[in-house]
Coordinates of C-alpha atoms in Angstrom, one line a residue:
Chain S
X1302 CA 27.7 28.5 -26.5
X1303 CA 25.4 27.3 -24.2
X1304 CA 28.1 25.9 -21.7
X1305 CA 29.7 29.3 -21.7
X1306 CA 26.5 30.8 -20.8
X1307 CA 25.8 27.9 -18.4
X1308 CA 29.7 28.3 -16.9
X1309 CA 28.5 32.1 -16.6
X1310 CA 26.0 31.2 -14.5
X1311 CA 27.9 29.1 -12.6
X1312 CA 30.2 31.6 -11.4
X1313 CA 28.4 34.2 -10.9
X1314 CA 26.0 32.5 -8.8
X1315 CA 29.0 31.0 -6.7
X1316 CA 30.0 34.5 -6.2
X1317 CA 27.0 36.4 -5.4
X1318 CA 26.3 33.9 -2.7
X1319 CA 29.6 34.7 -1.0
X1320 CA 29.0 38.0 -1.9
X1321 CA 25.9 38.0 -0.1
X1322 CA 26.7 35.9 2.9
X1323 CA 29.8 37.7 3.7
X1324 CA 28.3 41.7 4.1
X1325 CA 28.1 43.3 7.4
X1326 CA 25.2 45.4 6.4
X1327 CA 22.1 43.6 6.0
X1328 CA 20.7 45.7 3.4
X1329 CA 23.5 44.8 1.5
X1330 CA 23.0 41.3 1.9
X1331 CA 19.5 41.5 0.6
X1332 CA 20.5 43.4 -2.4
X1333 CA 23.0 40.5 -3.2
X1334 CA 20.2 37.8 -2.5
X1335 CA 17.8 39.6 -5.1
X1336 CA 20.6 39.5 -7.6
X1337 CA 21.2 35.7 -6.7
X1338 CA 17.0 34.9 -7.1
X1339 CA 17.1 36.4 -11.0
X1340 CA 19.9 34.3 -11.5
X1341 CA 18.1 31.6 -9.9
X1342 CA 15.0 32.5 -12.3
X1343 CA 17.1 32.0 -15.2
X1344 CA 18.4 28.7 -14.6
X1345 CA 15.0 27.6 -14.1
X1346 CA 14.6 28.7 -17.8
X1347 CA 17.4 27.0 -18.9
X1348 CA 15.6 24.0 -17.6
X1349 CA 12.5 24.4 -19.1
X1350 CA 10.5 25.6 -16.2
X1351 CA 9.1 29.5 -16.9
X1352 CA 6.0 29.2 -14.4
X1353 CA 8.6 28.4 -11.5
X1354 CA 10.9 31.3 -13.1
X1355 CA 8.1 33.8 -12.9
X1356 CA 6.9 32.0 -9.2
X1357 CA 10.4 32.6 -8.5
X1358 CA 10.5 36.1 -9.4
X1359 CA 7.4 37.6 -8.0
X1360 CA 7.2 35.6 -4.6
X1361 CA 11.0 35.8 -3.7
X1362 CA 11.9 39.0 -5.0
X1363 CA 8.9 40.7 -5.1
X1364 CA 7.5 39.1 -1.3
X1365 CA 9.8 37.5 0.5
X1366 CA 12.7 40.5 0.2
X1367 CA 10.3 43.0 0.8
X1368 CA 9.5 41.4 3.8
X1369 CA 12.9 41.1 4.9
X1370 CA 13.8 44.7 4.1
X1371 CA 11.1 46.0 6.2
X1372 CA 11.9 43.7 9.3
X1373 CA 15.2 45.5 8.9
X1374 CA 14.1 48.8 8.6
X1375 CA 11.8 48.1 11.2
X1376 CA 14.5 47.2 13.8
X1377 CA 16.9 50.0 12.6
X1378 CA 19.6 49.2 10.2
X1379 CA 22.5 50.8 12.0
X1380 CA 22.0 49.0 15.1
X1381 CA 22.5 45.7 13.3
X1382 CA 25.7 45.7 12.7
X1383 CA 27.5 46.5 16.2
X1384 CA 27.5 43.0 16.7
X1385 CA 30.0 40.4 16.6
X1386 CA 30.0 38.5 13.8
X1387 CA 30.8 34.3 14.3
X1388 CA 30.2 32.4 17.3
X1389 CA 32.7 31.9 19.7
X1390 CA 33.4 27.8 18.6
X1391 CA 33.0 28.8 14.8
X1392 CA 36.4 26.8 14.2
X1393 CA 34.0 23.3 14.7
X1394 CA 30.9 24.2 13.3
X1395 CA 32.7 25.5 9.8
X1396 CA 34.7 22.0 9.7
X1397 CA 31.3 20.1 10.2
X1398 CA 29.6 22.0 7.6
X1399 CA 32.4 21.4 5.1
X1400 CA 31.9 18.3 6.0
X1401 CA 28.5 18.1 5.0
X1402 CA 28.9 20.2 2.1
X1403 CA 31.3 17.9 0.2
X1404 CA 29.4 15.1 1.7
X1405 CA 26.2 16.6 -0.5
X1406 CA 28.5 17.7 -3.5
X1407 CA 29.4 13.6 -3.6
X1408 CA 26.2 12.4 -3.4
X1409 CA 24.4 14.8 -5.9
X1410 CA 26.8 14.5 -8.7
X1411 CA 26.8 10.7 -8.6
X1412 CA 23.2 10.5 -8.7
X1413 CA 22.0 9.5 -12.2
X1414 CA 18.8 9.1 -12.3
X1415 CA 17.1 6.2 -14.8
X1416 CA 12.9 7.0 -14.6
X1417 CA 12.0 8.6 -17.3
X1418 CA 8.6 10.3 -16.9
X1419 CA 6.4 11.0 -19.9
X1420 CA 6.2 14.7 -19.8
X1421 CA 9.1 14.9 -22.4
X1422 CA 10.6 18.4 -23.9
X1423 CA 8.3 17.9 -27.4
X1424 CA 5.3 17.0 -24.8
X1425 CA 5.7 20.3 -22.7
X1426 CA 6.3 22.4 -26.3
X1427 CA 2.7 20.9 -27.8
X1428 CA 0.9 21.6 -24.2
X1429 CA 2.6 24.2 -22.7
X1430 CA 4.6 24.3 -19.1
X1431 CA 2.2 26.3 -17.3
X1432 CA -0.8 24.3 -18.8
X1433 CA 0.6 21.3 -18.0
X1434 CA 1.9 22.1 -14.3
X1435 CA -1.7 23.4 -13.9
X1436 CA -3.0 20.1 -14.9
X1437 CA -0.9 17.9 -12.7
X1438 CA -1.3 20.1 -9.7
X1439 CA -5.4 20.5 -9.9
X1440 CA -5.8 16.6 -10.5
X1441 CA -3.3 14.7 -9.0
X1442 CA -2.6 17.0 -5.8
X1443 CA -5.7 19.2 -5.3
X1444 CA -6.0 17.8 -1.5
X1445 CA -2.3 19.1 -1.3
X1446 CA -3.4 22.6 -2.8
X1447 CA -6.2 22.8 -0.3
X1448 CA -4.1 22.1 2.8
X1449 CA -1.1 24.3 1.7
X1450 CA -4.2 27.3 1.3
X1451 CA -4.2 25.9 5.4
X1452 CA -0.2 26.0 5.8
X1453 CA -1.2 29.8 4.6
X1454 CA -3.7 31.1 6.6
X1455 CA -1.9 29.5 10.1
X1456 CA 1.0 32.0 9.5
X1457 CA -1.1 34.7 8.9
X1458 CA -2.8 34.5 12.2
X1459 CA 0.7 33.5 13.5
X1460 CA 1.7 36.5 12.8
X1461 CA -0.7 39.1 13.7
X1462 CA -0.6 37.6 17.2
X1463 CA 3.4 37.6 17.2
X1464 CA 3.3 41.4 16.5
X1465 CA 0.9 43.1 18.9
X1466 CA 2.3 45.2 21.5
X1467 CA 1.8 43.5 25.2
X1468 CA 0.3 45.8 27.1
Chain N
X249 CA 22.1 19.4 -23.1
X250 CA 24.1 20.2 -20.0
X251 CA 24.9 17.0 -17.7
X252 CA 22.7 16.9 -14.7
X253 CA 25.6 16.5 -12.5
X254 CA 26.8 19.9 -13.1
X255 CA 23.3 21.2 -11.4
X256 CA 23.2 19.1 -9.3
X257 CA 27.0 20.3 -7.9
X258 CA 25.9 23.6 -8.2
X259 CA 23.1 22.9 -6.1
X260 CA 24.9 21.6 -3.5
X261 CA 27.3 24.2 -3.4
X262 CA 24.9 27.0 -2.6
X263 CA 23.3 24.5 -0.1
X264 CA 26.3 24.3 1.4
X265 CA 27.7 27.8 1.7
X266 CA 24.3 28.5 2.9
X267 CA 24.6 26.0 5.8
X268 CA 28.3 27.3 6.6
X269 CA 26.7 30.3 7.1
X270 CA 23.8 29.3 9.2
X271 CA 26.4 27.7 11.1
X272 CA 28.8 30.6 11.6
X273 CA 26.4 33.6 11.8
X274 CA 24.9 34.9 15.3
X275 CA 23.2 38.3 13.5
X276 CA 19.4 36.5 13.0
X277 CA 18.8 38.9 10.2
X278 CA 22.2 36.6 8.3
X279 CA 20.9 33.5 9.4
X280 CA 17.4 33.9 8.1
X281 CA 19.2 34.8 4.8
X282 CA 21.5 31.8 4.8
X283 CA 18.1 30.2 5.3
X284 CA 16.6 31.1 1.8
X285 CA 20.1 30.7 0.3
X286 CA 20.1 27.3 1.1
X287 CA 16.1 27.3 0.1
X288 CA 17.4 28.5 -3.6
X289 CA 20.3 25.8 -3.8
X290 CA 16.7 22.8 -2.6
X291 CA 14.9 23.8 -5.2
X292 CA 17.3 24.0 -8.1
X293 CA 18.2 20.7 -7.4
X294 CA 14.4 19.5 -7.7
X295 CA 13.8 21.6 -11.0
X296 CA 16.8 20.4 -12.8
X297 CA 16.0 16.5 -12.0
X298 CA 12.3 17.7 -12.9
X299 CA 14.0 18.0 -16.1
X300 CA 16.4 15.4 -16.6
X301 CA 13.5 12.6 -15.6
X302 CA 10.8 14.0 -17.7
X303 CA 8.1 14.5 -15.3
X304 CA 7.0 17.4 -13.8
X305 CA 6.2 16.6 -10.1
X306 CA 9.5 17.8 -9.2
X307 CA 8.4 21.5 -9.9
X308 CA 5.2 20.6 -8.1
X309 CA 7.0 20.0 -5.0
X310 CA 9.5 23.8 -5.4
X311 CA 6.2 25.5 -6.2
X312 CA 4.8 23.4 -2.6
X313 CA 8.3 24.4 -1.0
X314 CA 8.2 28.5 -2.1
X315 CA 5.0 28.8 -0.7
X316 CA 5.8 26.9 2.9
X317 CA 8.9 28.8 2.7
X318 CA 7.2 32.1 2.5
X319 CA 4.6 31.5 5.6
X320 CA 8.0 30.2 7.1
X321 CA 10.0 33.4 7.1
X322 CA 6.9 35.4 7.7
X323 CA 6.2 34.1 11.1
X324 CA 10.3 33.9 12.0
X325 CA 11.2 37.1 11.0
X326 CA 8.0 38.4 13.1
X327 CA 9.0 36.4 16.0
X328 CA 12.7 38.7 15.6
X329 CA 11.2 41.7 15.7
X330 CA 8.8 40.5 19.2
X331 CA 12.3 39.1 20.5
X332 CA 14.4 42.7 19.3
X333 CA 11.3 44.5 21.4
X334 CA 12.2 42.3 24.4
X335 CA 15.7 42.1 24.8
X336 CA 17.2 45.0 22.2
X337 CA 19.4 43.3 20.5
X338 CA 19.9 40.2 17.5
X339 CA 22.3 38.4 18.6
X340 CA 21.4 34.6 18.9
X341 CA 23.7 34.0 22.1
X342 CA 21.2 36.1 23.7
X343 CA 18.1 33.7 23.5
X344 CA 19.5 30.8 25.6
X345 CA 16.7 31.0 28.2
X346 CA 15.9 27.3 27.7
X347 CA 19.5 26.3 27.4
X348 CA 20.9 24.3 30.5
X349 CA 23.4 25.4 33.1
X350 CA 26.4 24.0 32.4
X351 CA 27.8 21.8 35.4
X352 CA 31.8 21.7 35.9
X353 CA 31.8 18.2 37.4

């Protein structure tokens, strides 16, 4: 049962990438990428990570997606897609990403890895996911959390600079 | 329990059509989206070995990567919209004011 629903997955999410990759309309694309970040959000459930699913959910869908739909209605969505679509030596560039695709593929589904780390499936039932990703994260990497707060404000600044009007 | 591999392929695949896309595309607004695709495909390979190696710094490093990814997109797709205002138009043939002149000799 759970291979069915896992082969479900599988296939859908296959297709809703090309689905998404392949629209002329940028609107449409996003609405395919939302589609493929829940289905994203549920595999990370299947592997036993609900804060990421719920990270997942509200930051991509809810931040990230907005953002892009109103840099596109910003610009004008039927201006968008007068243009032509692949580059002129797209022949190349598709062969070397193949390439590099099955190259990944190869690599990632021979990887088996051995460590074994002690936050096992009965350890993360008795504690808790969220309690024990807070845990980890405010010990171990608080002086990564501080200087990704950093990575977050530079953007912001970034940004309002980027958009104002030169005079 | 589902074998790792099978993420793991999966993972790769996304990653891949993303890049095939990124590749392929001139419209910015498909490239930036080929960007998170391949984004999604990076971090479901770090939460499923996360999960097959016990230990939960691997979704330490996808929650790290989500929020660099978002401060990412926000200052490129502002940096397309000062780029649409300048020279009206997306496509990424356009921007080659640093790119050399090519010589025929």
């Amino acid at each position: 049962m759970i291979y069915l629903i896992f082969a479900y997955f599988c296939l859908s999410m296959i297709g809703i990438t090309v689905m998404a990759l392949t629209r002329k309309n940028p609107v449409h694309a996003v609405m395919w990428l939302l589609l493929l970040f829940l289905h994203v959000a549920v595999v990370y459930l299947f592997l036993n990570a609900e804060f990421l699913a719920m990270v997942q959910v509200i930051v991509y869908a809810g931040a990230i997606l907005v953002m892009f739909l109103f840099t596109i209605f910003f610009l004008g969505a039927k201006e968008l897609t007068k243009e032509k679509r692949y580059t002129q030596v797209w022949e190349g560039r598709l062969l070397i990403g193949l390439a590099m695709t099955a190259t990944g593929i190869v690599t990632f589904s021979v990887a088996s890895p051995s460590y074994r780390g002690k936050y096992t499936i009965e350890y993360i039932e008795k504690v808790g996911n969220v309690k024990s990703v807070g845990e980890m994260l405010f010990n171990e990497y608080s002086l990564a959390f501080l200087m990704l707060g950093v990575i977050l404000l530079v953007p912001m600044v970034a940004v309002g600079l980027i958009a104002r009007r030169p005079r | 329990m589902i074998p790792v591999e099978y993420y793991l392929a999966l993972s790769g695949l996304i990653f891949g059509m993303g890049l095939i896309s990124l590749l392929i595309n001139r419209n910015l607004i498909i490239v930036f989206i080929s960007l998170e695709v391949m984004l999604a495909g990076v971090n479901l390979a770090l939460v499923s070995l996360a999960h097959y190696m016990n230990d939960i710094r691997g979704q330490l490093i996808a929650i790290f990567s989500i929020a660099v990814a978002a401060g990412s997109v926000a200052v490129g797709l502002s940096l397309l919209v000062a780029n649409f205002q300048l020279k009206k138009t997306l496509d990424s043939e356009e921007f080659s004011e640093l790119r050399e002149e090519l010589r025929n000799d």
